[in-house]
Structures are given as C-alpha cells and as structure tokens.
Coordinates of C-alpha atoms in Angstrom, one line a residue:
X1 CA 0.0 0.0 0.0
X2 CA 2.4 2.6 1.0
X3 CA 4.8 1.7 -2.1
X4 CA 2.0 2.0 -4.4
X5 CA 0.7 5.5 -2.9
X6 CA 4.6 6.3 -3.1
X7 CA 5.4 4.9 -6.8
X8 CA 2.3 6.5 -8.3
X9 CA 1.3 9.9 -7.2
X10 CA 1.4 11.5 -10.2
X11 CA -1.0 9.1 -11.9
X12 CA -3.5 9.2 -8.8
X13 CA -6.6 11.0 -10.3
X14 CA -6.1 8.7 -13.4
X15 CA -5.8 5.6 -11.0
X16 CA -9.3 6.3 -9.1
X17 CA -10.9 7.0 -13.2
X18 CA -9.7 3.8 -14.3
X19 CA -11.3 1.8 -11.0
X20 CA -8.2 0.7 -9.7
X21 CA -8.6 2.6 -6.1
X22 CA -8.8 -1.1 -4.8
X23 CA -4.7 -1.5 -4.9
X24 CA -4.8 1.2 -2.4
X25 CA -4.8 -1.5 0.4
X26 CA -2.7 -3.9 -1.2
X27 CA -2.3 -6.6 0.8
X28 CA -4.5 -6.0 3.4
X29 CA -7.3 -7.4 1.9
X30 CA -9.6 -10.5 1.3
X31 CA -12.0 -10.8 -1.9
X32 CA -15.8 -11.3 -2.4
X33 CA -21.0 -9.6 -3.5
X34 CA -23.2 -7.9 -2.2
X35 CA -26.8 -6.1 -3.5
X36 CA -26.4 -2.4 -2.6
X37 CA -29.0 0.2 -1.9
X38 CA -27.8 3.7 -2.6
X39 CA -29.1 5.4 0.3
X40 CA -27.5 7.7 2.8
X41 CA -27.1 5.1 5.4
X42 CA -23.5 4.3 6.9
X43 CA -22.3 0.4 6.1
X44 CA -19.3 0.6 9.2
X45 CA -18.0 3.6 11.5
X46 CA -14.1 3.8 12.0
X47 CA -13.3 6.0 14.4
X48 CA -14.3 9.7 13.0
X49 CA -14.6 8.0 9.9
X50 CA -18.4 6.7 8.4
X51 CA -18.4 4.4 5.4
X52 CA -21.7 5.3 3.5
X53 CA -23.6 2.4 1.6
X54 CA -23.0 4.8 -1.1
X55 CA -19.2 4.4 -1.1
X56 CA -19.1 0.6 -0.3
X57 CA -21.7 0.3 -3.4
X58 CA -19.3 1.7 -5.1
X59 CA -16.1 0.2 -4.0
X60 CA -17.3 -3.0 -5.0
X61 CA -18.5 -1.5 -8.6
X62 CA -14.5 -0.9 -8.6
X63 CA -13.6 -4.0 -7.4
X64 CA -15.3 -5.8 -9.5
X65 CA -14.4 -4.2 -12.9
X66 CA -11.1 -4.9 -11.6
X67 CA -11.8 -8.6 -11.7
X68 CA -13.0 -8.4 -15.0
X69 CA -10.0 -6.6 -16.3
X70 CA -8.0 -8.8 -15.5
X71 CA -9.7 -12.2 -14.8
X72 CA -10.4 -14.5 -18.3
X73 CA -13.9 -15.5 -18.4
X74 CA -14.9 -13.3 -15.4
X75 CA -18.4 -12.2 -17.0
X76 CA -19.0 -15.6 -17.5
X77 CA -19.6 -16.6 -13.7
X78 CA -22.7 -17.6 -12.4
X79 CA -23.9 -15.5 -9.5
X80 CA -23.3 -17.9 -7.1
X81 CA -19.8 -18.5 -8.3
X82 CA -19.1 -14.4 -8.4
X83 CA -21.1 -14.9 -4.3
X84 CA -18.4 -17.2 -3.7
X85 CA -15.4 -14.7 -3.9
X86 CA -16.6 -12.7 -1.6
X87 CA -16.4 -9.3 -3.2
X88 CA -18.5 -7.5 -0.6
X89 CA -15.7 -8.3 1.8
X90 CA -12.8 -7.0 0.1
X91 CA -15.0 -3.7 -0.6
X92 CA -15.6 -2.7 2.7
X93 CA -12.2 -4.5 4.5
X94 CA -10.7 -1.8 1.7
X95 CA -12.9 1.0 2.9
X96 CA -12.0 0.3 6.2
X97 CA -8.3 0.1 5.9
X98 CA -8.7 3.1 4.3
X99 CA -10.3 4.8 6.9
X100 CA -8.2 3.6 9.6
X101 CA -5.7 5.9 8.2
X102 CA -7.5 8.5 7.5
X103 CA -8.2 8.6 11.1
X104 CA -4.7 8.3 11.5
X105 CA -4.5 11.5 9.4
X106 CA -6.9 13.5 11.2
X107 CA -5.0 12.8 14.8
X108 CA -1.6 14.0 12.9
X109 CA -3.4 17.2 11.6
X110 CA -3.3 15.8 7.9
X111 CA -5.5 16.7 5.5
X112 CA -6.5 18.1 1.7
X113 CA -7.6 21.4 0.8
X114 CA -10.3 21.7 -1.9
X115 CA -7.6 24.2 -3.6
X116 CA -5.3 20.8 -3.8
X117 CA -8.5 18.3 -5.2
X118 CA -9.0 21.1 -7.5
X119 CA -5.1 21.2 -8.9
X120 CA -5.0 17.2 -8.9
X121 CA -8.3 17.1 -10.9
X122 CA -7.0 20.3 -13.4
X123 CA -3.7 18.7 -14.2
X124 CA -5.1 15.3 -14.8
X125 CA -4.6 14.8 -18.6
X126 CA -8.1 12.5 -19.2
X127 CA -9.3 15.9 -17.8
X128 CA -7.9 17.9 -20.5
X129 CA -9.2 18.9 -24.1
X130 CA -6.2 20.3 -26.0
X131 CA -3.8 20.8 -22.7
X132 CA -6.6 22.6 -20.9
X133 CA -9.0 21.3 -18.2
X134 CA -12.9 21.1 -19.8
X135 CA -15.0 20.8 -17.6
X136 CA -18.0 19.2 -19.5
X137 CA -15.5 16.7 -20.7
X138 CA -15.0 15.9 -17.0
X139 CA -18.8 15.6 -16.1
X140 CA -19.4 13.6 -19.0
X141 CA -16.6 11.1 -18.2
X142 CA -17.5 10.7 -14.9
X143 CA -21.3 10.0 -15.4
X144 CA -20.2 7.8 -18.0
X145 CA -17.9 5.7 -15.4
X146 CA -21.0 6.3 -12.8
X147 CA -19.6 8.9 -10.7
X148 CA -20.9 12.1 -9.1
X149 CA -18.1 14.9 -9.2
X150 CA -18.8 15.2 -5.1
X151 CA -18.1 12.1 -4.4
X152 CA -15.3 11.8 -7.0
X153 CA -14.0 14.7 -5.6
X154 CA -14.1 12.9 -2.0
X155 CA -12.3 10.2 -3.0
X156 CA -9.7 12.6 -5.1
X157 CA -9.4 14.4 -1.5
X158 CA -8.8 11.0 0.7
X159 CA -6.5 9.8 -1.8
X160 CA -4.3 12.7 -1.4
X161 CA -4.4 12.6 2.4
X162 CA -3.3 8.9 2.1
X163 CA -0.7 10.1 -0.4
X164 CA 0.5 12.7 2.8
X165 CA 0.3 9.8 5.3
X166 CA 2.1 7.5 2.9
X167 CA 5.2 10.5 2.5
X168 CA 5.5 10.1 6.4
X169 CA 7.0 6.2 6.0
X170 CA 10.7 5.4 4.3
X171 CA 10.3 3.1 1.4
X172 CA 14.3 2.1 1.5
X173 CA 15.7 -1.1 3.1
X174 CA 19.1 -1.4 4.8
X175 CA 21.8 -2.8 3.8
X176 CA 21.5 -5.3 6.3
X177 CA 17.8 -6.0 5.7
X178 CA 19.0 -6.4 2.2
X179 CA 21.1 -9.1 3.0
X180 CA 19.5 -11.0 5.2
X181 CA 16.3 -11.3 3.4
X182 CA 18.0 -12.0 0.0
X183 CA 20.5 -14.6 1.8
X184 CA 18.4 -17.8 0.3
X185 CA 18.6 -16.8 -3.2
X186 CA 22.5 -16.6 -2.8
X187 CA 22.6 -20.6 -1.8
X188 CA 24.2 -22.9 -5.0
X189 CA 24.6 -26.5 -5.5
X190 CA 27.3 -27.8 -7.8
X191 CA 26.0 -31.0 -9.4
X192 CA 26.0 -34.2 -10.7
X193 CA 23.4 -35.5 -12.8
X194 CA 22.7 -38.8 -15.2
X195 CA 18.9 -38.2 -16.8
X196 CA 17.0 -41.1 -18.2
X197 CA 14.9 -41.1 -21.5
X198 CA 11.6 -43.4 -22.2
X199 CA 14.4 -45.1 -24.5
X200 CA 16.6 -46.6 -21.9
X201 CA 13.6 -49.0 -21.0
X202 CA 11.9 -51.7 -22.8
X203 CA 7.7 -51.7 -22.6
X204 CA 5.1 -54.3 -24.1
X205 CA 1.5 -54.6 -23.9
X206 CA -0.5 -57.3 -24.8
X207 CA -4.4 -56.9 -25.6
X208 CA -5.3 -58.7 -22.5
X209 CA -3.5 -56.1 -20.4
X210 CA -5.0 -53.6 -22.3
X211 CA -8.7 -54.9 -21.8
X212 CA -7.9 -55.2 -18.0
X213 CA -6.7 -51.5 -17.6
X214 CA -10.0 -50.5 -19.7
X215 CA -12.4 -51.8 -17.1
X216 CA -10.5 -50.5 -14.5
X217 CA -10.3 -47.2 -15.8
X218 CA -13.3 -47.3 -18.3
X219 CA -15.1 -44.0 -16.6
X220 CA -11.8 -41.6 -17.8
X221 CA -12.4 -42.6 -21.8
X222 CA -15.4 -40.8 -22.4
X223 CA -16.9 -39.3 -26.0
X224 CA -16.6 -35.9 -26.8
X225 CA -19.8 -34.2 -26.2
X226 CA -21.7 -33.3 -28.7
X227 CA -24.2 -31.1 -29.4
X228 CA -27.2 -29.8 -31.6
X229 CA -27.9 -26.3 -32.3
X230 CA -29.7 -23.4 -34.4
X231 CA -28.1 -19.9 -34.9
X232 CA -28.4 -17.1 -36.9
X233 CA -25.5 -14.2 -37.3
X234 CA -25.4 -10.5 -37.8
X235 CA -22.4 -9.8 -39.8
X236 CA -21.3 -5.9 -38.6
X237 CA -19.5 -5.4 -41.8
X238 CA -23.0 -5.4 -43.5
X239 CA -24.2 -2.8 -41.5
X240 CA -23.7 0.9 -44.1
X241 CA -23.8 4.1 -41.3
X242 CA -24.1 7.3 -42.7
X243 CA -21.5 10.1 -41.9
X244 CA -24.5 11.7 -39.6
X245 CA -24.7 8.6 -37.8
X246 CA -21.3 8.5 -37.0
X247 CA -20.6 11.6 -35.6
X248 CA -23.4 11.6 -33.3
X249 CA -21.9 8.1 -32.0
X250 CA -18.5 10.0 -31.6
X251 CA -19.8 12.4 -29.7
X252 CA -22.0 10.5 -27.4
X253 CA -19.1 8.1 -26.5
X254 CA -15.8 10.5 -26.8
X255 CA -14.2 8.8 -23.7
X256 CA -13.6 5.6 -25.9
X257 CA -11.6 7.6 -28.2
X258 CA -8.9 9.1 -25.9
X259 CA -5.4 8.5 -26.6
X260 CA -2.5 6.7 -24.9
X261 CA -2.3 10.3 -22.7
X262 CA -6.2 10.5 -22.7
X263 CA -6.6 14.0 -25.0
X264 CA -9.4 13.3 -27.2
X265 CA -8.4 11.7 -30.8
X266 CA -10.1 14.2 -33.5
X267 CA -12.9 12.1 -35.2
X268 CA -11.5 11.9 -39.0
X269 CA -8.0 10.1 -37.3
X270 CA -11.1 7.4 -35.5
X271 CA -13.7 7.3 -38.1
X272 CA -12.6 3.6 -39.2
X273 CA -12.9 2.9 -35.7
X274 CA -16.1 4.8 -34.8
X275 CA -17.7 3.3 -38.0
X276 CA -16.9 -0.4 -36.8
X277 CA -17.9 0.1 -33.3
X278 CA -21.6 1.9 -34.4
X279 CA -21.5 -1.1 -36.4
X280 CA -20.9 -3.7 -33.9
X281 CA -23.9 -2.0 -31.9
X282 CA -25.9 -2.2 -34.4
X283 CA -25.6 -6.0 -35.3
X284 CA -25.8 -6.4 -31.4
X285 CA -29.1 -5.1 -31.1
X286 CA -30.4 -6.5 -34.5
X287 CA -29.3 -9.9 -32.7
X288 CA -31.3 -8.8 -29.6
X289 CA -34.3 -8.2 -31.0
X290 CA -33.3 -11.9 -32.5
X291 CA -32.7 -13.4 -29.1
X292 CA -36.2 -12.3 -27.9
X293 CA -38.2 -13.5 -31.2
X294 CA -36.5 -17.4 -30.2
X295 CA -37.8 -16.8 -27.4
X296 CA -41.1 -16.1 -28.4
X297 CA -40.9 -19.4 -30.3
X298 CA -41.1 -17.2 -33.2
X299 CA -39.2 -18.8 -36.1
X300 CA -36.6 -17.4 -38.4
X301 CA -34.1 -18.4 -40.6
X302 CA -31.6 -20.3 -38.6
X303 CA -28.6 -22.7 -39.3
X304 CA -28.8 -25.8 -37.6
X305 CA -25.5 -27.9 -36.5
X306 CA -24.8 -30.9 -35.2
X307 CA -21.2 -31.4 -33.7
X308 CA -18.6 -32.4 -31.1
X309 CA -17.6 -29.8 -28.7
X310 CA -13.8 -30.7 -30.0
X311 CA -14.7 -29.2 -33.4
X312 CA -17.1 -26.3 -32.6
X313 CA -18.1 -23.8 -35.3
X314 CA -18.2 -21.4 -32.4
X315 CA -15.1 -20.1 -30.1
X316 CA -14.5 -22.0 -26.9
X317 CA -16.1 -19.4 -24.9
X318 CA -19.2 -19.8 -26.6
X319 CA -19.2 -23.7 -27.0
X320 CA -18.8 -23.4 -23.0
X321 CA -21.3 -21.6 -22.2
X322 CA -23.5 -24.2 -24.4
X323 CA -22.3 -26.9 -22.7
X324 CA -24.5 -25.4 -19.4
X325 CA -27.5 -24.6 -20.5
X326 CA -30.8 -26.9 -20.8
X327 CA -32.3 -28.4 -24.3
X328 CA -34.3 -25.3 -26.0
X329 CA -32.0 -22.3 -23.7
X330 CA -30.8 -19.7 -25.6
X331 CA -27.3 -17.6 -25.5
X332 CA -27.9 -13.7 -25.4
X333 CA -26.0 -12.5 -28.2
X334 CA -22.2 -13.1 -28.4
X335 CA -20.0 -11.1 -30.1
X336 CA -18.5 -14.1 -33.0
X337 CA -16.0 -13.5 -36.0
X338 CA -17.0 -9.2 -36.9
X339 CA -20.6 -9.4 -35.3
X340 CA -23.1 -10.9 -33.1
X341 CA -24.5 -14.4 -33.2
X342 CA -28.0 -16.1 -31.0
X343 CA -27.5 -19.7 -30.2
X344 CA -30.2 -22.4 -29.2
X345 CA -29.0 -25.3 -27.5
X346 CA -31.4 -28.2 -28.9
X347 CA -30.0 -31.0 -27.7
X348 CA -26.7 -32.3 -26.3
X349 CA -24.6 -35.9 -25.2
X350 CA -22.2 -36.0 -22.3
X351 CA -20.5 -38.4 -20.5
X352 CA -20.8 -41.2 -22.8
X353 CA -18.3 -44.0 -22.6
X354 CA -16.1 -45.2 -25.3
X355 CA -16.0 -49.1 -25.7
X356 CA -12.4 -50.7 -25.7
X357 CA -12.3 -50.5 -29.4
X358 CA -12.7 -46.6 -29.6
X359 CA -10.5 -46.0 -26.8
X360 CA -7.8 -48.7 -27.6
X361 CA -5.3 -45.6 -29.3
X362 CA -5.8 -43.0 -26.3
X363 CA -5.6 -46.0 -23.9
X364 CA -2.8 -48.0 -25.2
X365 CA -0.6 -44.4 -25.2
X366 CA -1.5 -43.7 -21.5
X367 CA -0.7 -47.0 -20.4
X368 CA 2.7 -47.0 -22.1
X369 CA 3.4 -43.9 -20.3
X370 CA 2.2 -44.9 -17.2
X371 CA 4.4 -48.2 -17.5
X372 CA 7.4 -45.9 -18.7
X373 CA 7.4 -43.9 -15.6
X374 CA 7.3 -46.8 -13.6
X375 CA 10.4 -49.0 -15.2
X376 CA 12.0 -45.4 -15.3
X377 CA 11.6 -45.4 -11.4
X378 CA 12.9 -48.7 -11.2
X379 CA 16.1 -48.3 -13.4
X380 CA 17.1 -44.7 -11.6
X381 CA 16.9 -46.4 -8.1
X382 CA 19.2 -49.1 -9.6
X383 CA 21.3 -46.4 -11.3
X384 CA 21.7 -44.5 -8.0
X385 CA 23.5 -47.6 -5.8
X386 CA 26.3 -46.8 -7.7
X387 CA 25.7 -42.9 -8.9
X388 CA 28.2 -41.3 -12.1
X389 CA 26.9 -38.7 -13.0
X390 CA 28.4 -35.9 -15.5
X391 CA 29.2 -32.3 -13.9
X392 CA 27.0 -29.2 -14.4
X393 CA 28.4 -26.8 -12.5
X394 CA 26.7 -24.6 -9.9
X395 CA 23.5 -24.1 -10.2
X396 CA 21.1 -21.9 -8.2
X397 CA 17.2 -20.8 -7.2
X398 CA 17.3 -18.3 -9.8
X399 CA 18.9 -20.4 -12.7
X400 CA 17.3 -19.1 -15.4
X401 CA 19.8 -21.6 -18.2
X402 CA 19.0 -25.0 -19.6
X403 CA 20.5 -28.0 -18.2
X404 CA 22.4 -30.4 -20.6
X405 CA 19.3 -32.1 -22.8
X406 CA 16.7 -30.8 -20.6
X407 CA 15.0 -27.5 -22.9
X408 CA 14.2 -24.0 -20.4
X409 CA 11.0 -25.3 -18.9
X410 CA 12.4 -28.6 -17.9
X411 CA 15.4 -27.4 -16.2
X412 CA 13.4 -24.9 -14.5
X413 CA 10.8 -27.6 -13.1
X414 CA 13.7 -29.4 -12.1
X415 CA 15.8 -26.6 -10.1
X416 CA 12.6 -25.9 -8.3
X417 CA 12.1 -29.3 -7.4
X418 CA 16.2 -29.7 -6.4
X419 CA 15.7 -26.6 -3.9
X420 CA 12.6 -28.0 -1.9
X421 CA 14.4 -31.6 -1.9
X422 CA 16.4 -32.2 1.4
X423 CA 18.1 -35.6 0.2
X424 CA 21.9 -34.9 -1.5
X425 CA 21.5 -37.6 -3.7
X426 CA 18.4 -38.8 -5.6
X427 CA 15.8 -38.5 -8.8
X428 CA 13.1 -36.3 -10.4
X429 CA 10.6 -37.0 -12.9
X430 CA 10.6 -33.9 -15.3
X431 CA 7.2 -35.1 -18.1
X432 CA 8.5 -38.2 -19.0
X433 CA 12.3 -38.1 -17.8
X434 CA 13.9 -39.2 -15.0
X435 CA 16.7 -36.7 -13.6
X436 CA 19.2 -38.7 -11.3
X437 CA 21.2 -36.0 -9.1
X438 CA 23.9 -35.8 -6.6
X439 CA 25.0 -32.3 -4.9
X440 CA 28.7 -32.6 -4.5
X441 CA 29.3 -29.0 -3.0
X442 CA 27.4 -26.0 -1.1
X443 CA 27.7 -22.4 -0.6
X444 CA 26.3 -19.0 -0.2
X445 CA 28.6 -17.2 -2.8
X446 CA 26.0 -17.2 -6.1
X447 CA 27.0 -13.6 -7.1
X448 CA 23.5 -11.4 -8.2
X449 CA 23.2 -10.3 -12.2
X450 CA 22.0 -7.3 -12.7
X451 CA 18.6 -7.9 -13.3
X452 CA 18.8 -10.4 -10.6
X453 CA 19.8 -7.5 -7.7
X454 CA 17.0 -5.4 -9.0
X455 CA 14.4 -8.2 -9.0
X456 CA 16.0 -8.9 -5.5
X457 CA 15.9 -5.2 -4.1
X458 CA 12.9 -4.9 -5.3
X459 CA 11.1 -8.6 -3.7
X460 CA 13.1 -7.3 -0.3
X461 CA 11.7 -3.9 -0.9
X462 CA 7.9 -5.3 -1.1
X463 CA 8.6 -8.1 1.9
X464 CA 8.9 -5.3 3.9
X465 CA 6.6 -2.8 2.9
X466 CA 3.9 -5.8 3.2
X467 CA 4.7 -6.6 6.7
X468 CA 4.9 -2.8 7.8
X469 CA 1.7 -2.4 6.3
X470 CA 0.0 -5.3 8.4
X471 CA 1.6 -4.3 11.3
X472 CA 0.5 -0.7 11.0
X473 CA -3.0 -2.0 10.1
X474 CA -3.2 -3.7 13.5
X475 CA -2.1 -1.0 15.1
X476 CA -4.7 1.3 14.0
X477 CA -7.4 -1.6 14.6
X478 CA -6.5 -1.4 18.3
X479 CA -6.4 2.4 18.0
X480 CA -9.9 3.1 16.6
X481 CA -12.8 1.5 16.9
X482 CA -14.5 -0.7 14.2
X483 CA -18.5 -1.2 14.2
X484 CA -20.1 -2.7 10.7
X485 CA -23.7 -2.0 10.3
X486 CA -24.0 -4.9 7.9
X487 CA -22.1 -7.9 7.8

C-alpha cells in the first residue's frame, strides 16, 4: 500500500478513473457480493470516519471491474460462483483500511484542501481537451464511469491525504535488511546428474492387459460431447452508417476515443474505428431483438448444427457456455468473427463411454506412459547404488539456463524441485524423464546479475513494505474503533 501511494502519485486521479482505487490497500485485503442500496445510510464507522452504503456500493462496482480486467472469463460466472469470492468483503475490508488511516490522518493534523483536489483534478490529462482542463469533458466522463463529481472529488481528497500519510513512511531497506532477506537466493549447489529417457527401457503390452486396464479405468475414456444447435448471425460489416450517424456516436461516447495520454483523438484520425464500433452496436441489437423472437418461439431463418464440442463452429467461450445450459435455452447474443450471433442449444450428449475398441489408441498411449514412468523409477533407483553422473556446474534458485538435454521449462521444473528436496542424492521426474542427481558442494557465494539485484531489491523492498503495512494495520485496529452495520 504505501509503495503504491509512493510509486504512483502523479497518476492518482487517473488511478481512481480507471477503478483501480482497490490497490490502495494492497495486501490487506480479502476478496468477495453484495446487493447495494444507494441510500444515505452508513455500512461501518471507523473511528471519526463513516463508510456510506454509497461508497461501499461503489467500492465493489470498482472491485469488480477490476476482476474483469484482469480475470479471463470473469463475466462468465454464475452469481453464485461471483457470491463465492466474496467481493462485498474486500470492498468494505478496503474502505476500512482506508479509513483507519485517515483517522490516523486526522490525529496527525493531515488533510486536503479543496484548492489541492481542485489542482490534482486540473492537471489530470483524461481531464484535459487540447492541454486545458474542460469541464463538461469531466462531467461527461465521470457520469459515463457512474460517478458524481462530489463524491469523485471525496475520494480525489482522501486519496491525497493517504498520499501525505504515505510520504510520512521510508520506502528504503538497509543494507543489512537487504542481506538477510536475500541470503536464500544466494545458496548454489554444484551437481552431478545422469537423466534417463523413455528409450533406456523396454515396454510391451498385450491386448489382455490392455482390456484389463479398460475396465479398471473405463469412466476416464469418455466421448466428446456433442451437441445440436440453431443460430443465426449478424455480420457488422453489412451494417452501411451514414457520416451523420457516425458523428453523433463519436460524440455521445468521446471517452472511448482518448489516446494513450487520454486527450481526445479528433474524429477523421477514428472514423474507421467509430464506423466499426456503431456497427458492432448495431448488429448487437439486430441480434437482440433476435434473441427475444427465439424466445417467443417465433421462427426465423436459422442454421442448424450438429457437432462435437472438440470441433465447434463457435469459439471456446461460446461452446462453454453451451455446454451449461438446458435443451431449447438460448445464448444472449455473443460477439462471434465481426458481429453478433443467437445460439439455441437443442439438444446435447455427455459423459458417454467409449467401448475398448474406440479407446484402444488414447488407452494404449497412457498406459505405455504410465508403465514408462514406472520401469523409469525402477532403473534410476538401480542407477543410484552406484551414482556417475556428468558435472553441471553450480547451479542456483534463480537459474534461469538449460541444463544439458533438458529444454528451459524442464530445467526450470527441475531446479525448483532440487531446492525443496532435502536428500543430496536422488531422482526427479521432469514429463517423461527421469533426472538422477547428486550435490557434491554447497555455498552462499552465487553472485547477483544485474537484473537479478534489482528483482531482489525490489522482492526485499515489497517483503517489507507488506509486513509494515500489516503491522500498521493492526495498530490502528486497536487504536480506533471498528462497528459494521451490515455484515
């Protein structure tokens, strides 16, 4: 928390725009939903400090555009699943951390004139039309990221407090706190190693085997499932918009078109862009009014498919999405290839089993492997009585090199494995190789690269910002008093 306050003050106003207010309390938070009502009543008292419904309402509308940002497939949870992460927690555990320093800040005689909110807000580029602060750009980009300037400008205000209460604590380690806390990554091994391919054993498999394995294991070779379906799709590109049409779009949605500095991009250097999103909208609501005619029962004129979910004619977000609903649901319209498409689900087969016959390729090629891995074991346990093994130098937490035949991701999975092994001597399975090892020397002298003592200075950096953080946290818990009108 107070690295972030201290590593991003000049972006703050942008920061609370862009809903990421949540990082604030880094750290010191837990995640999860609730149904807000956006009256004037207080959700918890910290001290001095109310939290209004209001502002928890709205903490979790940040928190949860968060999530989507950077989740895949967030908007695709059910409600309970979205219940289950506990959203409503995080947003008021965030509000309250929050307020326990403002508190904090009123005690020290800390706190933000409406001359300051009013030059944060001003120089905030998103703000600014042409290098100038306009102000009906800034009304019209707050309502359209459902904010009212007061309380924007609250928030503005208690972020800059935080920002003076932040300037209070040293961000810097010692040198000694440096090197303790970076000692482990230091530690090297010089070893010995002897790695065993698939080839070094002999397998065989006769069909009796085979048909033993598939009744033992008969539920994991299952069909694809497939499915039956009617669709129709609204291809954007057909839509024609005339130049009227696009300028009104432009200027009802100018905070989509703001550049990399977020001034306004002047609507001949978008039109391309303006023209396919009007378009998009429009083939999303022809698809709408689409969605409810299906629905109605009314017919139209769909395609209908039948196929396995391993060769969908849809994307893989779609073709999930089919595989939960019920015979005769239908998909709100998806945005597919340059448009919208509506789906029916008309029927659909899961969970059937393969007999022996149609699983006899995928079962024959697991059962080698799993017989492989086991005479593999066997050998490197033999191998290891009497252990030669070809030098590879020092090696450390941090390698980041390949090791003999193993490729980058292999030697990686195998240096992480060697450093949470206490044994000197033994073997790994890396996929379907078997590592034989022996450390034949140990030390603390693995000299930092570069990029390692900044990665390093900067994990150090963070250890101890995170557990100043919690400590100050609990502090201030003791300080001032916490009551939560809803739970």
């Amino acid at each position: 928390m107070i690295e972030w306050m201290q590593n991003h003050r000049k972006y703050l106003v942008v920061t609370i725009w862009i809903s990421t207010i949540a990082f604030i309390a880094a750290g010191m938070i837990g995640w999860g939903q609730y149904s807000f009502s956006l009256d004037s009543g207080s959700a918890a008292k910290v001290g001095q400090i109310k939290i209004s419904q209001e502002e928890l309402a709205q903490e979790y509308r940040r928190l949860k555009d968060a999530y989507a940002e950077s989740i895949p497939n967030f908007k695709e949870l059910t409600e309970d699943q979205i219940k289950a992460m506990h959203l409503e927690k995080s947003a008021l555990d965030s509000l309250i951390n929050q307020a326990l320093l403002r508190n904090l800040a009123l005690d020290l005689g800390l706190g933000a004139t409406k001359q300051e909110v009013a030059k944060e807000i001003k120089k905030t580029s998103v703000f600014q039309k042409d290098g100038i602060f306009d102000e009906e750009l800034y009304k019209n980009i707050l309502k359209q990221s459902h904010y009212r300037p007061k309380h924007f400008e609250e928030s503005v205000e208690r972020l800059l407090i935080l920002q003076k209460i932040s300037a209070l604590f040293p961000k810097t380690t010692t040198p000694l706190e440096q090197s303790s806390l970076s000692l482990w990554a230091k530690l090297q091994d010089k070893l010995d190693i002897l790695i065993l391919n698939p080839n070094d054993v002999k397998i065989s498999l006769n069909e009796e085997e085979m048909k033993k394995y598939y009744e033992s294991h008969k539920k994991d070779f299952k069909k694809p499932t497939s499915f039956k379906t009617r669709s129709l799709y609204f291809d954007a590109s057909l839509e024609k918009p005339d130049l009227k049409e696009l300028e009104e779009y432009y200027h009802k949605n100018k905070v989509s078109y703001l550049d990399k500095e977020g001034k306004l991009q002047d609507f001949k250097s978008v039109q391309e862009q303006v023209k396919h999103d009007l378009s998009m909208q429009k083939a999303n609501e022809k698809a709408l009014r689409s969605y409810i005619a299906l629905k109605k029962a009314n017919a139209q004129n769909y395609t209908t498919q039948d196929f396995e979910e391993n060769n969908s004619p849809y994307t893989a977000e779609i073709t999930q999405k089919l595989a939960a609903l019920k015979p005769l649901e239908i998909l709100k319209p998806e945005p597919f290839k340059d448009g919208f498409i509506v789906v029916q689900l008309i029927s659909q087969t899961k969970d059937e089993l393969q007999n022996f016959n149609e699983a006899k390729s995928t079962l024959k090629t697991r059962l080698t492997q799993e017989k492989t891995l086991i005479a593999l074991q066997t050998l490197a346990k033999e191998k290891l009585k009497d252990f030669k093994g070809k030098s590879v130098g020092y090696v450390s937490p941090n390698f980041g090199g390949t090791i003999n035949e193993l490729n980058q991701e292999e030697s990686a999975k195998f240096i992480n494995a060697l450093f949470n092994r206490q044994e000197k001597k033994g073997f790994i399975a890396i996929n379907n190789k078997m590592v034989l090892y022996q450390i034949t020397e140990q030390n603390f002298n693995h000299s930092f690269s570069a990029e390692e003592s900044q990665y390093m200075q900067r994990l150090v950096n963070n250890t101890k910002t995170d557990f100043f953080d919690k400590a100050l946290i609990e502090e201030l818990k003791k300080r001032y008093k916490i009551v939560k009108y809803i739970q």
